[in-house]
Amino acid sequence: FNAEEAGLDGARHYVDYPVRPIEDHTLMINFDMIGRVSNKKVQILGSQTGEGLKEWLTELDAASPLELNAHDRLNLGSDHIPFIGKGVPSLFAIIDPLHADYHTPGDVAWKINRVDAVHVVDLFEAVLQGGALIPERHAFIDPRASR
């Protein structure tokens, strides 16, 4: 899906008309700006949306050359939000910290950190493989309930 910048239209449409029942979706993974990793730091948001996700990410972090910053807060302006609204545990990976080029014409291709972007992809390959092999999905925890 697309149209995140237009107000999450694609994600909202998808969760309303999924290719399989939304209850069969075990984990939503959303990437944003992973090509601009600096100092090997990546934020992972949403680990509180699934039972055991934070502990699982801690294990994966130990095997990664990246430093994961697992926040309990959520970014409310990206494609994972409609999935959380439908009860699907969701992880959101984004650079840490945001850079001055974020959402500007200065965010150009030659500034991509290809090596660390591949490390992010490798990390989430492990997340996807692990998620596909767990016997039961991570039970959804509504992050709005703890406010």
Coordinates of N, CA and C in Angstrom, one line a residue:
F1 N 0.8 -1.2 0.0 CA 0.0 0.0 0.0 C 0.9 1.2 0.0
N2 N 0.3 2.4 -0.3 CA 1.0 3.6 -0.3 C 0.1 4.7 0.2
A3 N 0.5 5.9 0.0 CA -0.2 7.1 0.4 C 0.0 7.5 1.9
E4 N 1.1 7.1 2.5 CA 1.3 7.4 3.9 C 1.4 9.0 4.0
E5 N 2.0 9.6 3.1 CA 2.2 11.1 3.2 C 0.8 11.8 3.0
A6 N -0.1 11.1 2.4 CA -1.4 11.7 2.1 C -2.4 11.5 3.3
G7 N -1.9 10.9 4.4 CA -2.8 10.7 5.5 C -3.1 9.2 5.8
L8 N -2.1 8.4 5.5 CA -2.2 6.9 5.8 C -3.4 6.3 5.0
D9 N -3.7 6.9 3.9 CA -4.8 6.4 3.1 C -4.6 4.9 2.7
G10 N -3.5 4.5 2.3 CA -3.2 3.2 1.8 C -3.3 2.2 2.9
A11 N -2.7 2.5 4.1 CA -2.8 1.6 5.2 C -4.2 1.4 5.8
R12 N -4.9 2.6 5.8 CA -6.3 2.5 6.3 C -7.2 1.7 5.3
H13 N -7.0 1.8 4.0 CA -7.7 1.0 3.1 C -7.4 -0.5 3.2
Y14 N -6.1 -0.7 3.4 CA -5.7 -2.1 3.5 C -6.3 -2.8 4.7
V15 N -6.3 -2.2 5.9 CA -6.9 -2.8 7.1 C -8.4 -3.0 7.0
D16 N -9.0 -2.1 6.2 CA -10.5 -2.3 6.0 C -10.8 -3.4 4.9
Y17 N -9.8 -3.6 4.0 CA -10.0 -4.6 2.9 C -8.8 -5.4 2.7
P18 N -8.4 -6.2 3.8 CA -7.1 -6.9 3.7 C -7.2 -8.1 2.7
V19 N -6.1 -8.6 2.3 CA -6.0 -9.7 1.3 C -6.4 -11.0 2.1
R20 N -6.2 -11.1 3.4 CA -6.6 -12.2 4.2 C -7.3 -11.5 5.4
P21 N -8.1 -12.3 6.2 CA -8.7 -11.7 7.3 C -7.7 -11.0 8.2
I22 N -8.0 -9.8 8.7 CA -7.1 -9.1 9.6 C -6.7 -9.9 10.8
E23 N -7.5 -10.7 11.3 CA -7.2 -11.6 12.4 C -6.0 -12.5 12.1
D24 N -5.8 -12.8 10.9 CA -4.7 -13.7 10.5 C -3.3 -12.9 10.3
H25 N -3.4 -11.6 10.5 CA -2.1 -10.8 10.4 C -1.5 -10.9 11.8
T26 N -0.3 -11.4 11.9 CA 0.4 -11.6 13.1 C 1.3 -10.4 13.6
L27 N 1.8 -9.7 12.6 CA 2.7 -8.6 12.9 C 2.8 -7.7 11.7
M28 N 2.7 -6.4 12.0 CA 2.9 -5.4 11.0 C 4.3 -4.8 11.2
I29 N 5.1 -4.7 10.2 CA 6.4 -4.1 10.3 C 6.5 -2.9 9.3
N30 N 6.9 -1.8 9.8 CA 6.9 -0.5 9.1 C 8.3 0.1 9.2
F31 N 8.9 0.4 8.0 CA 10.2 1.1 8.0 C 10.0 2.5 7.5
D32 N 10.8 3.4 8.1 CA 10.9 4.8 7.6 C 12.3 5.3 7.8
M33 N 12.8 5.8 6.7 CA 14.1 6.5 6.7 C 15.3 5.5 7.2
I34 N 15.2 4.2 6.9 CA 16.2 3.3 7.4 C 17.5 3.5 6.6
G35 N 17.5 4.2 5.6 CA 18.8 4.4 4.8 C 19.7 5.5 5.4
R36 N 19.2 6.2 6.4 CA 20.0 7.3 6.9 C 20.4 7.0 8.3
V37 N 20.7 5.8 8.6 CA 21.2 5.4 10.0 C 22.5 6.2 10.2
S38 N 22.7 6.7 11.4 CA 23.9 7.3 11.8 C 24.3 6.8 13.2
N39 N 25.6 6.6 13.4 CA 26.1 6.1 14.7 C 25.5 4.7 15.0
K40 N 25.1 4.0 14.0 CA 24.5 2.6 14.2 C 23.3 2.6 15.1
K41 N 22.6 3.7 15.2 CA 21.4 3.7 16.0 C 20.1 3.7 15.2
V42 N 19.2 2.9 15.7 CA 17.8 2.7 15.1 C 16.8 2.7 16.2
Q43 N 15.7 3.5 16.0 CA 14.6 3.4 17.0 C 13.6 2.3 16.5
I44 N 13.1 1.6 17.5 CA 12.1 0.6 17.2 C 10.9 1.0 18.1
L45 N 9.8 1.3 17.5 CA 8.7 1.7 18.3 C 7.6 0.6 18.1
G46 N 6.8 0.4 19.1 CA 5.7 -0.5 19.1 C 5.9 -1.8 19.8
S47 N 7.1 -2.0 20.4 CA 7.3 -3.3 21.1 C 6.3 -3.6 22.2
Q48 N 5.6 -2.6 22.7 CA 4.6 -2.8 23.7 C 3.3 -3.2 23.1
T49 N 3.2 -3.3 21.8 CA 1.9 -3.7 21.2 C 1.7 -5.2 21.1
G50 N 2.7 -6.0 21.5 CA 2.6 -7.4 21.4 C 3.3 -8.1 22.6
E51 N 2.6 -9.0 23.2 CA 3.2 -9.7 24.4 C 4.5 -10.4 24.0
G52 N 5.5 -10.0 24.7 CA 6.8 -10.7 24.5 C 7.7 -10.0 23.4
L53 N 7.2 -9.0 22.7 CA 7.9 -8.4 21.6 C 9.2 -7.7 22.1
K54 N 9.1 -7.0 23.2 CA 10.2 -6.3 23.7 C 11.4 -7.2 24.1
E55 N 11.1 -8.3 24.7 CA 12.1 -9.3 25.1 C 12.7 -9.9 23.8
W56 N 11.9 -10.2 22.9 CA 12.3 -10.8 21.6 C 13.3 -9.9 20.9
L57 N 12.9 -8.6 20.8 CA 13.8 -7.6 20.2 C 15.1 -7.5 21.0
T58 N 15.1 -7.6 22.3 CA 16.3 -7.5 23.1 C 17.3 -8.6 22.6
E59 N 16.7 -9.8 22.4 CA 17.6 -11.0 22.0 C 18.1 -10.7 20.6
L60 N 17.3 -10.2 19.7 CA 17.8 -9.9 18.3 C 18.8 -8.8 18.3
D61 N 18.7 -7.8 19.2 CA 19.6 -6.7 19.3 C 21.0 -7.2 19.6
A62 N 21.1 -8.2 20.5 CA 22.4 -8.7 20.9 C 23.2 -9.3 19.7
A63 N 22.5 -9.7 18.7 CA 23.1 -10.3 17.5 C 23.3 -9.3 16.4
S64 N 22.9 -8.1 16.6 CA 23.0 -7.1 15.5 C 24.1 -6.1 15.8
P65 N 24.8 -5.6 14.7 CA 25.8 -4.6 14.9 C 25.2 -3.2 15.2
L66 N 23.9 -3.1 15.2 CA 23.2 -1.8 15.4 C 22.8 -1.7 16.9
E67 N 22.6 -0.5 17.3 CA 22.1 -0.2 18.7 C 20.6 0.1 18.6
L68 N 19.8 -0.7 19.1 CA 18.3 -0.5 19.0 C 17.9 0.3 20.2
N69 N 17.1 1.2 20.0 CA 16.4 2.0 21.0 C 15.0 1.7 21.0
A70 N 14.5 0.8 21.8 CA 13.1 0.3 21.8 C 12.3 1.3 22.7
H71 N 11.5 2.1 22.1 CA 10.7 3.1 22.8 C 9.4 2.5 23.1
D72 N 8.8 3.0 24.2 CA 7.4 2.6 24.6 C 6.4 3.5 23.9
R73 N 6.9 4.6 23.4 CA 6.0 5.6 22.8 C 5.7 5.2 21.3
L74 N 4.7 5.7 20.7 CA 4.4 5.4 19.3 C 4.4 6.7 18.5
N75 N 4.9 6.5 17.3 CA 4.8 7.6 16.3 C 3.4 7.5 15.7
L76 N 2.6 8.5 15.9 CA 1.2 8.5 15.5 C 0.9 8.9 14.0
G77 N 2.0 9.1 13.2 CA 1.8 9.5 11.9 C 2.3 8.6 10.8
S78 N 2.3 7.3 11.0 CA 2.8 6.4 10.0 C 1.9 5.2 9.9
D79 N 2.2 4.3 8.9 CA 1.3 3.3 8.4 C 1.0 2.2 9.4
H80 N 1.7 2.1 10.5 CA 1.4 1.0 11.5 C 0.2 1.4 12.3
I81 N -0.1 2.6 12.4 CA -1.2 3.0 13.3 C -2.6 2.4 12.9
P82 N -3.0 2.3 11.7 CA -4.3 1.7 11.4 C -4.3 0.2 11.8
F83 N -3.1 -0.5 11.7 CA -3.0 -1.9 12.1 C -3.2 -2.0 13.6
I84 N -2.6 -1.1 14.4 CA -2.8 -1.1 15.8 C -4.2 -0.9 16.1
G85 N -4.9 -0.1 15.4 CA -6.3 0.2 15.6 C -7.2 -1.1 15.4
K86 N -6.6 -2.0 14.6 CA -7.3 -3.3 14.3 C -6.8 -4.4 15.1
G87 N -5.9 -4.1 16.1 CA -5.5 -5.2 17.0 C -4.3 -6.0 16.5
V88 N -3.5 -5.5 15.6 CA -2.4 -6.2 15.0 C -1.1 -5.6 15.7
P89 N -0.3 -6.5 16.4 CA 1.0 -6.0 16.9 C 1.8 -5.4 15.8
S90 N 2.5 -4.3 16.1 CA 3.2 -3.5 15.0 C 4.5 -3.0 15.5
L91 N 5.5 -3.1 14.7 CA 6.8 -2.5 14.9 C 7.1 -1.5 13.9
F92 N 7.7 -0.4 14.3 CA 8.1 0.7 13.5 C 9.6 1.0 13.6
A93 N 10.3 0.9 12.6 CA 11.8 1.1 12.6 C 12.1 2.5 11.9
I94 N 12.8 3.3 12.6 CA 13.2 4.6 12.0 C 14.5 5.0 12.6
I95 N 15.2 5.9 11.9 CA 16.5 6.3 12.3 C 16.5 7.0 13.7
D96 N 17.6 7.0 14.4 CA 17.7 7.6 15.7 C 19.0 8.3 15.8
P97 N 19.0 9.6 15.9 CA 17.9 10.6 15.9 C 17.5 10.9 14.4
L98 N 16.4 11.6 14.3 CA 16.0 12.2 13.0 C 17.1 13.2 12.6
H99 N 17.3 13.4 11.3 CA 18.3 14.3 10.8 C 17.6 15.6 10.3
A100 N 18.4 16.6 10.1 CA 17.9 17.9 9.6 C 17.2 17.8 8.2
D101 N 17.6 16.8 7.5 CA 17.0 16.7 6.1 C 15.6 16.0 6.1
Y102 N 15.2 15.5 7.2 CA 13.9 14.8 7.3 C 12.8 15.6 6.7
H103 N 12.1 14.9 5.6 CA 11.0 15.6 4.9 C 11.4 16.9 4.2
T104 N 12.6 16.9 3.7 CA 13.1 18.1 3.0 C 13.7 17.7 1.7
P105 N 13.9 18.6 0.7 CA 14.6 18.2 -0.5 C 16.0 17.9 -0.3
G106 N 16.6 18.2 0.9 CA 18.0 17.8 1.2 C 18.2 16.4 1.5
D107 N 17.1 15.6 1.6 CA 17.3 14.2 1.8 C 17.5 13.5 0.5
V108 N 18.7 13.4 0.1 CA 19.1 12.9 -1.3 C 19.8 11.6 -1.2
A109 N 19.8 10.9 -2.3 CA 20.2 9.5 -2.4 C 21.7 9.3 -2.0
W110 N 22.6 10.2 -2.3 CA 24.0 10.0 -2.0 C 24.2 10.0 -0.5
K111 N 23.3 10.5 0.3 CA 23.5 10.5 1.8 C 23.1 9.2 2.4
I112 N 22.6 8.2 1.7 CA 22.2 6.9 2.2 C 23.4 6.2 2.8
N113 N 23.2 5.6 4.0 CA 24.2 4.8 4.6 C 23.9 3.3 4.2
R114 N 24.4 2.9 3.1 CA 24.0 1.6 2.6 C 24.3 0.4 3.5
V115 N 25.5 0.5 4.1 CA 25.9 -0.6 5.0 C 25.0 -0.8 6.2
D116 N 24.7 0.3 6.9 CA 23.8 0.2 8.0 C 22.3 -0.1 7.6
A117 N 21.9 0.4 6.5 CA 20.6 0.1 6.0 C 20.5 -1.4 5.8
V118 N 21.5 -2.0 5.3 CA 21.5 -3.5 5.1 C 21.4 -4.2 6.5
H119 N 22.1 -3.6 7.5 CA 22.0 -4.2 8.8 C 20.6 -4.1 9.4
V120 N 19.9 -3.0 9.1 CA 18.5 -2.9 9.5 C 17.6 -4.0 8.8
V121 N 17.9 -4.1 7.5 CA 17.1 -5.2 6.7 C 17.5 -6.6 7.3
D122 N 18.7 -6.8 7.6 CA 19.1 -8.1 8.2 C 18.4 -8.3 9.5
L123 N 18.4 -7.3 10.3 CA 17.7 -7.4 11.6 C 16.2 -7.8 11.4
F124 N 15.6 -7.1 10.5 CA 14.1 -7.4 10.3 C 13.9 -8.7 9.5
E125 N 14.9 -9.2 8.8 CA 14.8 -10.5 8.3 C 14.7 -11.5 9.4
A126 N 15.5 -11.3 10.5 CA 15.4 -12.2 11.6 C 14.0 -12.0 12.3
V127 N 13.5 -10.8 12.4 CA 12.2 -10.6 13.0 C 11.1 -11.3 12.2
L128 N 11.2 -11.2 10.8 CA 10.2 -11.9 10.0 C 10.3 -13.4 10.1
Q129 N 11.5 -13.9 10.1 CA 11.7 -15.4 10.2 C 11.2 -15.9 11.5
G130 N 11.6 -15.2 12.6 CA 11.1 -15.6 13.9 C 9.6 -15.5 14.0
G131 N 9.0 -14.4 13.5 CA 7.6 -14.3 13.5 C 6.8 -15.3 12.8
A132 N 7.5 -15.8 11.7 CA 6.8 -16.8 10.9 C 6.9 -18.2 11.6
L133 N 7.8 -18.4 12.5 CA 8.1 -19.7 13.1 C 7.5 -19.8 14.5
I134 N 7.0 -18.7 15.1 CA 6.5 -18.9 16.5 C 5.2 -19.7 16.4
P135 N 5.0 -20.5 17.4 CA 3.8 -21.4 17.3 C 2.5 -20.6 17.5
E136 N 2.5 -19.5 18.3 CA 1.3 -18.6 18.5 C 1.8 -17.2 18.3
R137 N 0.9 -16.4 17.8 CA 1.2 -15.0 17.6 C 1.4 -14.3 18.9
H138 N 2.1 -13.1 18.9 CA 2.2 -12.3 20.0 C 0.8 -11.7 20.3
A139 N 0.3 -11.9 21.5 CA -1.0 -11.4 21.8 C -1.0 -9.9 21.8
F140 N -1.9 -9.3 21.2 CA -2.0 -7.8 21.1 C -2.2 -7.2 22.4
I141 N -1.5 -6.1 22.7 CA -1.7 -5.2 23.8 C -2.0 -3.8 23.3
D142 N -3.1 -3.3 23.6 CA -3.5 -2.0 23.1 C -2.7 -0.9 23.9
P143 N -1.8 -0.3 23.2 CA -1.0 0.8 23.9 C -1.8 1.9 24.4
R144 N -3.0 2.1 23.9 CA -3.9 3.2 24.3 C -4.5 2.9 25.6
A145 N -4.6 1.7 26.0 CA -5.2 1.3 27.3 C -4.4 1.7 28.5
S146 N -3.1 1.8 28.3 CA -2.2 2.1 29.4 C -2.0 3.6 29.7
R147 N -2.7 4.4 28.9 CA -2.5 5.9 29.1 C -3.3 6.4 30.3

